[in-house]
Short mmCIF file of C-alpha atoms and ligand atoms in Angstrom, two decimals:
data_model
loop_
_atom_site.label_atom_id
_atom_site.label_comp_id
_atom_site.label_asym_id
_atom_site.label_seq_id
_atom_site.Cartn_x
_atom_site.Cartn_y
_atom_site.Cartn_z
CA TYR A 1 -78.26 38.60 44.10
CA VAL A 2 -80.06 41.14 41.96
CA ALA A 3 -80.08 43.82 44.65
CA LYS A 4 -77.97 46.33 42.71
CA LYS A 5 -80.06 46.06 39.55
CA GLU A 6 -83.35 46.44 41.41
CA ARG A 7 -82.23 49.45 43.35
CA ASN A 8 -82.91 52.12 40.73
CA THR A 9 -86.23 50.80 39.59
CA SER A 10 -87.59 50.71 43.12
CA LYS A 11 -86.87 54.44 43.47
CA MET A 12 -88.43 55.19 40.12
CA TYR A 13 -91.87 53.81 40.84
CA SER A 14 -92.06 54.91 44.46
CA PRO A 15 -95.45 56.67 44.96
CA SER A 16 -95.24 60.39 45.66
CA MET A 17 -93.76 61.21 49.05
CA ASN A 18 -97.04 62.63 50.35
CA ASP A 19 -99.05 59.40 50.01
CA VAL A 20 -96.74 57.12 51.93
CA PRO A 21 -96.46 57.14 55.72
CA LYS A 22 -93.12 58.43 56.92
CA LYS A 23 -92.06 55.24 58.70
CA GLU A 24 -92.86 53.12 55.65
CA LEU A 25 -90.70 55.40 53.49
CA MET A 26 -87.90 55.27 55.96
CA LEU A 27 -88.08 51.49 56.10
CA GLU A 28 -88.14 51.27 52.28
CA ASN A 29 -85.06 53.38 51.99
CA SER A 30 -83.07 51.39 54.52
CA LEU A 31 -83.98 47.84 53.34
CA TYR A 32 -81.02 47.48 50.99
CA LYS A 33 -78.47 48.67 53.51
CA ALA A 34 -80.04 46.42 56.15
CA LEU A 35 -79.17 43.32 54.12
CA GLU A 36 -75.60 44.55 53.53
CA HIS A 37 -75.17 45.45 57.22
CA GLY A 38 -76.49 42.09 58.52
CA GLN A 39 -79.52 43.54 60.29
CA PHE A 40 -81.81 40.61 59.34
CA THR A 41 -81.98 37.48 61.40
CA LEU A 42 -84.13 34.33 61.38
CA PHE A 43 -86.13 33.23 64.37
CA TYR A 44 -87.35 29.63 64.57
CA GLN A 45 -90.58 28.32 65.96
CA PRO A 46 -90.84 24.60 66.88
CA LYS A 47 -93.17 22.29 64.98
CA ILE A 48 -94.45 19.56 67.27
CA GLU A 49 -95.61 16.16 66.07
CA MET A 50 -98.83 15.18 67.91
CA THR A 51 -98.32 11.41 67.98
CA THR A 52 -94.89 11.51 69.57
CA GLY A 53 -94.91 14.94 71.20
CA ARG A 54 -91.51 15.55 69.66
CA ILE A 55 -90.13 18.64 67.95
CA TYR A 56 -89.52 17.49 64.33
CA GLY A 57 -88.62 20.83 62.84
CA ALA A 58 -89.14 24.57 62.81
CA GLU A 59 -90.63 27.42 60.79
CA ALA A 60 -88.08 30.13 59.92
CA LEU A 61 -89.45 33.61 60.48
CA ILE A 62 -87.52 36.72 59.56
CA ARG A 63 -86.83 39.60 61.92
CA TRP A 64 -85.21 43.00 61.24
CA LYS A 65 -83.08 44.45 63.98
CA HIS A 66 -83.46 48.08 62.94
CA PRO A 67 -80.89 50.45 64.57
CA GLU A 68 -83.60 53.06 65.14
CA PHE A 69 -86.93 51.24 65.32
CA GLY A 70 -85.78 48.11 67.14
CA MET A 71 -87.20 44.71 66.13
CA VAL A 72 -89.41 45.39 63.09
CA SER A 73 -92.14 42.76 62.39
CA PRO A 74 -92.19 41.05 58.98
CA LEU A 75 -95.78 42.20 58.68
CA ASP A 76 -94.35 45.78 58.45
CA PHE A 77 -91.58 45.21 55.91
CA ILE A 78 -92.37 42.10 53.82
CA PRO A 79 -95.13 44.02 51.98
CA ILE A 80 -92.65 46.81 51.23
CA ALA A 81 -90.04 44.24 50.10
CA GLU A 82 -92.66 42.66 47.80
CA LYS A 83 -93.68 46.03 46.33
CA THR A 84 -90.14 47.04 45.54
CA GLY A 85 -88.75 43.72 44.34
CA PHE A 86 -86.36 43.54 47.27
CA ILE A 87 -88.02 40.32 48.32
CA ILE A 88 -85.97 38.54 45.67
CA PRO A 89 -82.53 39.03 47.27
CA LEU A 90 -84.12 38.91 50.71
CA GLY A 91 -85.90 35.64 49.98
CA GLU A 92 -82.62 34.10 48.73
CA TRP A 93 -80.95 35.25 51.91
CA VAL A 94 -83.68 33.62 53.99
CA LEU A 95 -83.43 30.23 52.22
CA HIS A 96 -79.63 30.34 52.33
CA THR A 97 -79.56 31.16 56.03
CA ALA A 98 -82.15 28.42 56.87
CA CYS A 99 -80.22 25.77 54.86
CA GLN A 100 -76.98 26.69 56.55
CA GLN A 101 -78.72 26.51 59.92
CA ILE A 102 -79.98 23.00 59.17
CA ARG A 103 -76.38 22.01 58.34
CA GLU A 104 -75.14 23.51 61.61
CA TRP A 105 -77.83 21.67 63.56
CA GLU A 106 -76.89 18.39 61.84
CA ARG A 107 -73.31 18.94 63.12
CA MET A 108 -74.74 19.36 66.59
CA GLY A 109 -76.59 16.08 66.38
CA MET A 110 -80.04 17.54 65.65
CA THR A 111 -80.50 15.31 62.61
CA GLY A 112 -83.30 15.22 60.11
CA MET A 113 -84.79 18.65 60.97
CA SER A 114 -87.55 19.83 58.74
CA VAL A 115 -87.43 23.58 58.26
CA SER A 116 -90.24 25.63 56.71
CA VAL A 117 -89.48 28.78 54.74
CA ASN A 118 -92.08 31.29 53.62
CA MET A 119 -92.16 32.22 49.93
CA SER A 120 -93.63 35.28 48.21
CA MET A 121 -95.43 35.44 44.91
CA LEU A 122 -92.69 37.46 43.24
CA GLN A 123 -90.14 34.75 43.93
CA PHE A 124 -92.15 32.31 41.80
CA GLN A 125 -92.16 34.72 38.88
CA GLN A 126 -88.32 34.49 38.63
CA LYS A 127 -87.18 32.52 35.62
CA HIS A 128 -84.52 30.53 37.40
CA ILE A 129 -86.26 30.03 40.72
CA VAL A 130 -85.99 26.22 40.69
CA HIS A 131 -82.27 26.33 39.80
CA THR A 132 -81.63 28.95 42.50
CA ILE A 133 -83.37 26.88 45.15
CA GLU A 134 -81.50 23.74 44.07
CA ARG A 135 -78.19 25.52 44.23
CA ILE A 136 -78.74 27.00 47.71
CA ILE A 137 -79.77 23.55 49.05
CA SER A 138 -76.84 21.72 47.47
CA ASP A 139 -74.36 24.39 48.57
CA ALA A 140 -75.43 23.78 52.17
CA GLY A 141 -75.04 20.04 51.73
CA ILE A 142 -78.50 19.18 53.09
CA ARG A 143 -81.27 17.02 51.60
CA PRO A 144 -84.07 18.80 49.66
CA GLN A 145 -86.55 16.78 51.78
CA GLN A 146 -85.48 18.86 54.79
CA ILE A 147 -86.88 22.04 53.27
CA GLU A 148 -90.59 22.82 53.25
CA LEU A 149 -91.59 25.83 51.15
CA GLU A 150 -94.66 27.63 52.50
CA ILE A 151 -96.86 29.15 49.83
CA THR A 152 -100.21 30.91 49.93
CA GLU A 153 -102.90 30.98 47.19
CA SER A 154 -101.64 34.51 46.27
CA ILE A 155 -98.83 32.98 44.26
CA PHE A 156 -101.43 31.94 41.70
CA MET A 157 -102.70 35.49 41.15
CA ASP A 158 -100.13 36.18 38.46
CA ASN A 159 -99.39 33.59 35.77
CA ALA A 160 -100.88 30.50 37.48
CA VAL A 161 -99.75 28.19 34.71
CA HIS A 162 -96.08 29.10 35.20
CA THR A 163 -96.43 28.85 38.97
CA LEU A 164 -97.96 25.35 38.85
CA LYS A 165 -95.09 24.24 36.49
CA VAL A 166 -92.52 25.56 38.98
CA LEU A 167 -94.26 23.78 41.86
CA HIS A 168 -94.09 20.44 39.98
CA GLU A 169 -90.37 21.00 39.29
CA LEU A 170 -89.81 21.68 42.99
CA GLN A 171 -91.70 18.53 43.89
CA ASN A 172 -89.42 16.58 41.47
CA LEU A 173 -86.42 18.18 43.20
CA GLY A 174 -87.64 16.70 46.48
CA VAL A 175 -88.55 19.81 48.48
CA LYS A 176 -91.88 19.72 50.25
CA LEU A 177 -94.65 22.26 49.64
CA SER A 178 -97.14 23.46 52.19
CA LEU A 179 -100.13 25.67 51.81
CA ASP A 180 -99.97 28.36 54.52
CA ASP A 181 -102.77 30.36 56.17
CA PHE A 182 -105.52 28.02 54.96
CA GLY A 183 -108.87 29.31 56.11
CA THR A 184 -108.08 33.03 55.55
CA GLY A 185 -108.58 35.13 52.42
CA TYR A 186 -109.62 33.24 49.35
CA SER A 187 -108.64 29.70 50.45
CA SER A 188 -110.37 27.25 48.14
CA LEU A 189 -110.56 23.46 48.18
CA SER A 190 -109.57 23.51 44.53
CA TYR A 191 -106.03 24.30 45.58
CA LEU A 192 -105.84 21.06 47.49
CA GLN A 193 -106.81 19.29 44.31
CA ASN A 194 -104.40 20.93 41.95
CA ILE A 195 -101.15 21.71 43.81
CA PRO A 196 -98.56 18.99 44.54
CA LEU A 197 -98.80 19.62 48.28
CA HIS A 198 -97.33 17.79 51.22
CA THR A 199 -98.78 19.79 54.11
CA LEU A 200 -101.88 21.90 54.81
CA LYS A 201 -101.37 24.62 57.39
CA LEU A 202 -104.60 25.68 59.12
CA ASP A 203 -104.50 29.34 60.09
CA LYS A 204 -104.73 30.52 63.67
CA SER A 205 -108.18 32.02 63.01
CA PHE A 206 -109.39 28.41 62.65
CA ILE A 207 -108.79 27.48 66.23
CA SER A 208 -109.34 30.76 68.04
CA ASP A 209 -112.88 30.39 69.62
CA ILE A 210 -112.92 26.74 68.53
CA VAL A 211 -113.56 25.75 72.13
CA SER A 212 -116.95 27.54 72.21
CA ASP A 213 -117.85 27.45 68.51
CA PHE A 214 -119.35 24.09 67.59
CA LYS A 215 -119.68 24.82 63.85
CA LYS A 216 -116.07 25.90 63.66
CA GLN A 217 -115.09 22.65 65.34
CA MET A 218 -117.07 20.64 62.77
CA ILE A 219 -115.40 22.42 59.83
CA PHE A 220 -111.98 21.94 61.43
CA LYS A 221 -112.70 18.23 61.96
CA SER A 222 -114.03 17.75 58.39
CA LEU A 223 -111.10 19.65 56.80
CA ILE A 224 -108.63 17.29 58.59
CA VAL A 225 -110.55 14.32 57.13
CA ILE A 226 -110.45 15.81 53.65
CA ALA A 227 -106.73 16.56 53.93
CA HIS A 228 -105.93 13.07 55.20
CA ASN A 229 -107.91 11.48 52.36
CA LEU A 230 -105.80 13.53 49.98
CA ASN A 231 -102.64 12.22 51.69
CA LEU A 232 -101.78 15.60 53.18
CA LYS A 233 -100.30 16.26 56.61
CA VAL A 234 -102.15 18.86 58.66
CA VAL A 235 -100.45 21.42 60.86
CA THR A 236 -102.46 23.84 63.05
CA GLU A 237 -100.85 27.26 63.68
CA GLY A 238 -101.27 29.62 66.57
CA VAL A 239 -102.20 27.12 69.32
CA GLU A 240 -102.20 28.92 72.64
CA THR A 241 -104.28 26.94 75.13
CA GLN A 242 -104.59 23.40 76.54
CA GLU A 243 -108.27 23.39 75.51
CA GLU A 244 -107.39 24.12 71.89
CA LEU A 245 -104.64 21.49 72.02
CA SER A 246 -107.05 18.74 73.24
CA ILE A 247 -109.56 19.50 70.48
CA ILE A 248 -106.70 19.36 67.95
CA ARG A 249 -105.59 16.02 69.39
CA GLU A 250 -109.13 14.67 69.34
CA HIS A 251 -109.53 15.43 65.62
CA LYS A 252 -106.17 13.76 64.74
CA CYS A 253 -104.29 16.87 63.46
CA ASP A 254 -100.72 15.75 62.74
CA ALA A 255 -98.70 18.66 64.11
CA VAL A 256 -98.94 22.03 65.85
CA GLN A 257 -97.11 25.29 66.12
CA GLY A 258 -97.97 27.88 68.75
CA TYR A 259 -97.18 29.84 71.84
CA ILE A 260 -98.39 26.91 73.94
CA TYR A 261 -95.03 25.27 73.15
CA SER A 262 -92.90 28.24 72.13
CA PRO A 263 -92.95 31.53 70.26
CA PRO A 264 -90.35 31.98 67.45
CA VAL A 265 -86.85 32.20 69.10
CA PRO A 266 -83.26 32.85 67.94
CA ALA A 267 -81.38 29.81 66.58
CA ALA A 268 -79.28 29.25 69.70
CA ARG A 269 -82.35 29.30 71.93
CA PHE A 270 -84.15 26.94 69.56
CA ALA A 271 -81.32 24.36 69.98
CA GLU A 272 -81.67 24.59 73.76
CA ILE A 273 -85.43 24.02 73.58
CA TYR A 274 -85.00 21.18 71.14
CA LEU A 275 -82.43 19.34 73.24
CA GLU A 276 -84.44 19.88 76.41
CA HIS A 277 -87.79 18.88 74.89
CA ASN A 278 -86.67 15.87 72.81
CA ARG A 279 -84.40 14.44 75.48
P1 C2E B 301 -96.98 32.95 58.86
O1 C2E B 301 -96.08 32.31 57.86
O2 C2E B 301 -98.41 32.52 58.89
O3 C2E B 301 -96.30 32.72 60.27
C1 C2E B 301 -96.96 32.52 61.48
C2 C2E B 301 -97.08 33.71 62.30
O4 C2E B 301 -97.83 33.42 63.51
C3 C2E B 301 -95.70 34.24 62.84
O5 C2E B 301 -95.75 35.65 62.92
C4 C2E B 301 -95.69 33.61 64.26
O6 C2E B 301 -94.83 34.34 65.12
C5 C2E B 301 -97.11 33.77 64.67
N1 C2E B 301 -97.52 32.80 65.71
C6 C2E B 301 -97.06 31.56 65.89
N2 C2E B 301 -97.67 30.96 66.98
C7 C2E B 301 -98.56 31.88 67.46
C8 C2E B 301 -99.48 31.85 68.55
O7 C2E B 301 -99.66 30.89 69.30
N3 C2E B 301 -100.20 33.01 68.74
C9 C2E B 301 -100.10 34.09 67.89
N4 C2E B 301 -100.89 35.17 68.19
N5 C2E B 301 -99.23 34.15 66.89
C10 C2E B 301 -98.43 33.03 66.63
P2 C2E B 301 -94.53 36.54 62.42
O8 C2E B 301 -93.23 35.90 62.72
O9 C2E B 301 -94.80 37.92 62.86
O10 C2E B 301 -94.71 36.49 60.83
C11 C2E B 301 -95.78 37.06 60.23
C12 C2E B 301 -95.85 36.72 58.72
O11 C2E B 301 -94.78 37.31 58.02
C13 C2E B 301 -95.73 35.23 58.43
O12 C2E B 301 -96.93 34.55 58.70
C14 C2E B 301 -95.33 35.26 56.98
O13 C2E B 301 -96.46 35.37 56.16
C15 C2E B 301 -94.47 36.55 56.93
N6 C2E B 301 -93.05 36.13 56.96
C16 C2E B 301 -92.28 35.89 58.03
N7 C2E B 301 -91.00 35.59 57.66
C17 C2E B 301 -91.02 35.59 56.28
C18 C2E B 301 -89.99 35.38 55.28
O14 C2E B 301 -88.89 34.98 55.55
N8 C2E B 301 -90.37 35.50 53.97
C19 C2E B 301 -91.67 35.86 53.62
N9 C2E B 301 -91.95 36.02 52.31
N10 C2E B 301 -92.65 36.13 54.52
C20 C2E B 301 -92.32 35.98 55.85
MG1 MG B 302 -95.71 30.49 57.32
MG1 MG B 303 -99.55 30.99 58.46
MG1 MG B 304 -98.78 34.13 56.37
#
């Protein structure tokens, strides 16, 4: 972990105290201690395969149990971690914890779980990222195929050539790659053409109002056809209602994640849901 090395630099380029909201500053200052004090935890949200209805894996989503603020959302501290470089040790902790969890689940008889882990741009700028990922996976004694790294197009904003090389090395290692949040921001079809992807994740914004919005439905339907023709699996995120689910089923989307099945839950709760659901 490079936590100690990064610590000083993060303080040096902090913007002046007046510009930054107080809570953000307090969070920034307590991030490092939080990792040392074990205040981070991973929640897991089931990924359900449409054809079988079975849970085949989970997405790992980080939570911060802050002693003063309570459960802090990743939306509030991941941007800070990215700005300060803390995402490097934190990202390693996330992958390590997810891999150990897969191992633990294997021991419990939950075999072949596919766990998705979110990655930040800065992690891909690390020289030894592929080696680090390989080491964490082999230390846990799991197969690289059990890990799916979720990326967004933002990882290409800095040094796209290097990033693409890293992605090909990861593909050779055997880990799967999925493009997250497709349909938001600057999502472009050219990414589907150039990245060695396994899965396309359609963002929640794609299916909210899909029931009443015919054009949205046609785009959704067509994107699934495009993805399938490119040999990609399609996962829809943020599914909340039966109506949404039936449209998703109709258009042959491969898998879903959403509150309709379960929100992200602690690992122990996930195992209960899994055993109950896949019985
Ligand atoms: P994401 O990767 O797109 O994760 C999906 C988000 O949608 C999660 O929010 C999840 O709780 C939420 N969600 C799932 N199903 C539903 C639903 O049916 N309805 C609604 N309204 N929301 C749903 P969460 O856990 O707050 O995470 C937010 C974002 O924070 C993630 O978006 C991801 O970009 C980032 N994040 C989370 N954990 C990590 C991590 O370990 N590393 C990095 N770099 N980023 C992370
Ligand atoms: Mg994700
Ligand atoms: Mg997403
Ligand atoms: Mg996201």
